[in-house]
Amino acid sequence: NAGVMQNPRHLVRRRGQEARLRCSPMKGHSHVYWYRQLPEEGLKFMVYLQKENIIDESGMPKERFSAEFPKEGPSILRIQQVVRGDSAAYFCASSYRSPGNTGELFFGEGSRLTVL
Amino acid sequence: DQQVKQNSPSLSVQEGRISILNCDYTNSMFDYFLWYKKYPAEGPTFLISISSIKDKNEDGRFTVFLNKSAKHLSLHIVPSQPGDSAVYFCAASARAGGTSYGKLTFGQGTILTVHP
């Protein structure tokens, strides 16, 4: 049973370019979360998606960032016109239950974005 | 506004002894607490959790204690093993009445080193 798969593991972009990070949740999981970890900090919630729906995007920066989880295919976190401050590790997590669950999230290994 | 704080950036313990990692929170709405373990270049792995209706939860060598009045929780690892060396994150969620059960607020992490 494959875990949460993220790719690419490492991504280097120049300022102004676009970054696309992909996440395939664990089999049977329909809830996807994106978190960002800046250097020397804990993980910060960005967005919570279910298939074709954004449930909670309260942690997403207002500009340049977007996320989707289409009916088919992986979830995508898109960062347009990247700046150096976007350099971070981006973690995707999935779960298969919501109300009443234990809150366990299964995390991927992360995508490390470096903006030059 | 750091709602979950781990005030000790690092902890060093001898193999076989007890490791105690601490976490404080400020948001009274938090009602579910989790500990995650993270190795370098990997995603966080769920360790143990506790609901606010309990004050203790035990799983093998790991025990989490919750003191609601002090808004404090701790993770005890007994006996500590060198393989426990990792970064430990405390996380909290406000689940009652909400839908974002995977929306966790993380602390900054504590680096645990267990010496042989």
Coordinates of C-alpha atoms in Angstrom, one line a residue:
Chain A
N1 CA 0.0 0.0 0.0
A2 CA 1.9 3.0 -1.3
G3 CA 2.0 6.0 1.0
V4 CA 1.5 9.6 0.1
M5 CA 3.5 10.3 -3.0
Q6 CA 4.9 13.8 -3.7
N7 CA 6.9 14.9 -6.7
P8 CA 9.2 16.4 -7.5
R9 CA 11.2 15.9 -4.3
H10 CA 13.4 18.8 -5.2
L11 CA 12.6 21.7 -7.4
V12 CA 14.8 24.7 -8.3
R13 CA 13.2 27.8 -9.8
R14 CA 14.4 31.3 -10.6
R15 CA 12.5 34.2 -9.4
G16 CA 9.4 34.9 -11.5
Q17 CA 9.0 31.3 -12.7
E18 CA 6.2 29.0 -11.8
A19 CA 6.4 26.0 -9.5
R20 CA 4.0 23.0 -9.6
L21 CA 4.0 20.5 -6.8
R22 CA 2.1 17.2 -7.1
C23 CA 0.6 15.0 -4.5
S24 CA -1.1 11.6 -4.8
P25 CA -2.8 10.7 -1.6
M26 CA -2.8 7.2 -0.1
K27 CA -5.2 4.8 -1.8
G28 CA -8.7 5.3 -0.5
H29 CA -8.0 8.7 0.9
S30 CA -10.1 11.6 -0.3
H31 CA -8.9 14.3 2.0
V32 CA -5.7 16.2 1.1
Y33 CA -3.9 18.8 3.0
W34 CA -0.9 21.0 2.1
Y35 CA 1.5 22.3 4.7
R36 CA 4.6 24.5 4.3
Q37 CA 7.7 24.4 6.5
L38 CA 10.0 27.3 6.4
P39 CA 13.6 26.8 7.6
E40 CA 13.8 26.5 11.4
E41 CA 10.0 26.5 11.8
G42 CA 7.2 24.1 12.3
L43 CA 4.7 23.1 9.6
K44 CA 2.1 25.7 8.7
F45 CA -1.3 24.7 7.3
M46 CA -2.1 26.0 3.9
V47 CA -5.1 24.4 2.4
Y48 CA -7.5 21.4 2.8
L49 CA -9.1 19.9 -0.3
Q50 CA -11.5 17.1 -1.1
K51 CA -12.1 15.9 -4.6
E52 CA -12.9 18.9 -6.8
N53 CA -13.5 21.1 -3.7
I54 CA -11.5 23.5 -1.7
I55 CA -12.7 23.1 1.9
D56 CA -10.4 25.4 3.8
E57 CA -7.8 27.7 2.2
S58 CA -7.3 30.0 5.2
G59 CA -3.6 29.3 5.3
M60 CA -2.9 30.1 1.7
P61 CA -1.2 33.4 0.7
K62 CA -3.7 35.6 -1.0
E63 CA -1.8 35.9 -4.2
R64 CA 0.3 33.6 -6.5
F65 CA -0.7 30.4 -4.7
S66 CA -3.4 28.1 -5.8
A67 CA -4.4 24.4 -5.2
E68 CA -6.6 21.9 -6.8
F69 CA -7.6 18.3 -6.3
P70 CA -9.3 17.2 -9.5
K71 CA -11.7 14.3 -9.9
E72 CA -8.9 12.3 -11.6
G73 CA -5.2 12.7 -10.9
P74 CA -3.1 14.2 -8.1
S75 CA -3.6 17.3 -6.1
I76 CA -1.5 20.2 -7.4
L77 CA -0.1 23.1 -5.5
R78 CA 0.8 25.9 -7.9
I79 CA 3.0 28.9 -7.1
Q80 CA 3.2 31.6 -9.7
Q81 CA 6.0 34.1 -10.0
V82 CA 8.0 32.6 -7.3
V83 CA 10.1 34.7 -4.9
R84 CA 13.0 33.8 -2.7
G85 CA 10.7 33.7 0.4
D86 CA 8.8 30.8 -1.2
S87 CA 11.8 28.6 -0.6
A88 CA 10.6 25.9 1.8
A89 CA 9.6 22.3 2.1
Y90 CA 6.0 21.7 1.0
F91 CA 4.3 18.7 2.6
C92 CA 1.2 17.0 1.4
A93 CA -0.9 14.9 3.8
S94 CA -4.0 12.7 3.4
S95 CA -6.6 11.1 5.5
Y96 CA -9.6 8.9 4.8
R97 CA -12.1 10.0 7.4
S98 CA -13.1 13.4 8.5
P99 CA -15.8 13.8 11.2
G100 CA -15.0 11.7 14.2
N101 CA -11.6 10.5 13.0
T102 CA -8.5 10.5 15.1
G103 CA -6.9 13.3 13.2
E104 CA -4.1 11.2 12.0
L105 CA -2.6 12.6 8.8
F106 CA -0.3 10.6 6.7
F107 CA 2.4 12.8 5.3
G108 CA 4.4 12.5 2.1
E109 CA 8.2 13.1 2.1
G110 CA 7.8 16.6 0.9
S111 CA 8.9 18.7 -2.0
R112 CA 11.7 21.1 -1.4
L113 CA 11.5 24.2 -3.4
T114 CA 14.6 26.4 -3.8
V115 CA 14.1 29.8 -5.5
L116 CA 17.3 31.3 -6.9
Chain B
D1 CA 1.0 34.5 16.9
Q2 CA 2.5 31.1 18.0
Q3 CA -0.5 29.2 19.3
V4 CA 1.5 26.0 19.9
K5 CA 5.0 26.4 21.4
Q6 CA 7.8 24.0 22.0
N7 CA 10.2 26.0 24.1
S8 CA 13.1 23.6 24.0
P9 CA 14.8 23.5 20.6
S10 CA 16.8 20.5 21.6
L11 CA 17.0 17.7 24.1
S12 CA 19.9 15.3 24.7
V13 CA 19.3 12.0 26.6
Q14 CA 21.2 8.9 27.4
E15 CA 20.0 5.6 26.0
G16 CA 17.7 3.8 28.4
R17 CA 16.7 7.0 30.3
I18 CA 13.4 8.9 30.0
S19 CA 12.9 11.6 27.4
I20 CA 10.4 14.3 28.2
L21 CA 9.3 16.7 25.5
N22 CA 7.1 19.6 26.4
C23 CA 4.5 21.6 24.6
D24 CA 2.3 24.6 25.5
Y25 CA -0.7 26.0 23.7
T26 CA -2.7 29.2 24.0
N27 CA -5.9 28.5 22.0
S28 CA -8.7 27.2 24.3
M29 CA -10.5 25.9 21.3
F30 CA -7.9 23.1 20.8
D31 CA -9.4 19.8 21.8
Y32 CA -7.2 17.3 20.1
F33 CA -3.4 17.0 20.4
L34 CA -0.9 14.9 18.5
W35 CA 2.8 14.2 18.4
Y36 CA 4.7 13.7 15.2
K37 CA 8.2 12.5 14.7
K38 CA 10.3 13.6 11.7
Y39 CA 13.6 12.4 10.4
P40 CA 15.6 14.6 8.0
A41 CA 14.4 14.7 4.4
E42 CA 11.3 12.7 5.4
G43 CA 7.7 13.7 6.2
P44 CA 6.3 13.7 9.7
T45 CA 5.1 10.4 11.1
F46 CA 2.2 10.2 13.5
L47 CA 3.2 8.9 17.0
I48 CA 0.4 9.3 19.5
S49 CA -2.6 11.5 20.1
I50 CA -4.9 12.6 23.0
S51 CA -8.3 14.0 23.1
S52 CA -9.1 16.8 25.6
I53 CA -11.4 14.6 27.5
K54 CA -8.5 12.5 28.7
D55 CA -5.4 13.4 30.6
K56 CA -3.2 10.5 29.6
N57 CA -2.7 8.2 26.7
E58 CA -0.2 5.4 26.5
D59 CA 1.2 3.4 23.5
G60 CA 4.1 1.2 24.3
R61 CA 7.1 3.3 25.2
F62 CA 5.2 6.5 24.4
T63 CA 2.9 8.3 26.8
V64 CA 1.3 11.7 26.3
F65 CA 0.0 13.7 29.3
L66 CA -2.4 16.6 28.9
N67 CA -2.9 19.3 31.6
K68 CA -5.8 21.4 30.3
S69 CA -5.8 23.9 33.1
A70 CA -2.2 24.7 32.3
K71 CA -2.6 24.3 28.6
H72 CA 0.4 22.0 28.6
L73 CA 1.1 18.6 27.2
S74 CA 4.2 16.4 27.3
L75 CA 5.5 13.3 25.6
H76 CA 7.4 10.7 27.6
I77 CA 9.5 8.1 25.9
V78 CA 10.7 5.3 28.2
P79 CA 13.2 3.8 27.7
S80 CA 14.8 6.1 25.1
Q81 CA 16.6 4.4 22.2
P82 CA 19.1 5.9 19.7
G83 CA 16.6 5.3 16.9
D84 CA 14.3 7.8 18.7
S85 CA 16.7 10.6 17.7
A86 CA 14.6 12.8 15.5
V87 CA 12.6 16.1 15.5
Y88 CA 9.4 15.9 17.5
F89 CA 6.5 18.1 16.7
C90 CA 3.5 18.8 18.9
A91 CA 0.3 19.6 17.0
A92 CA -3.2 20.7 18.0
S93 CA -6.5 20.9 16.3
A94 CA -9.9 22.4 17.1
R95 CA -12.3 19.7 16.0
A96 CA -15.5 20.4 17.7
G97 CA -18.0 22.1 15.4
G98 CA -15.5 22.3 12.6
T99 CA -14.8 20.4 9.4
S100 CA -11.1 20.8 9.0
Y101 CA -10.1 17.9 11.1
G102 CA -6.7 17.7 9.5
K103 CA -6.0 21.4 10.0
L104 CA -3.3 21.1 12.6
T105 CA -1.3 23.9 14.3
F106 CA 2.3 22.7 14.8
G107 CA 4.9 23.7 17.3
Q108 CA 8.4 24.6 16.1
G109 CA 9.8 21.1 17.0
T110 CA 12.3 19.7 19.5
I111 CA 15.4 17.9 18.3
L112 CA 15.8 14.8 20.4
T113 CA 19.2 13.1 20.5
V114 CA 19.6 9.8 22.3
H115 CA 23.2 8.9 23.0
P116 CA 24.2 5.2 23.1

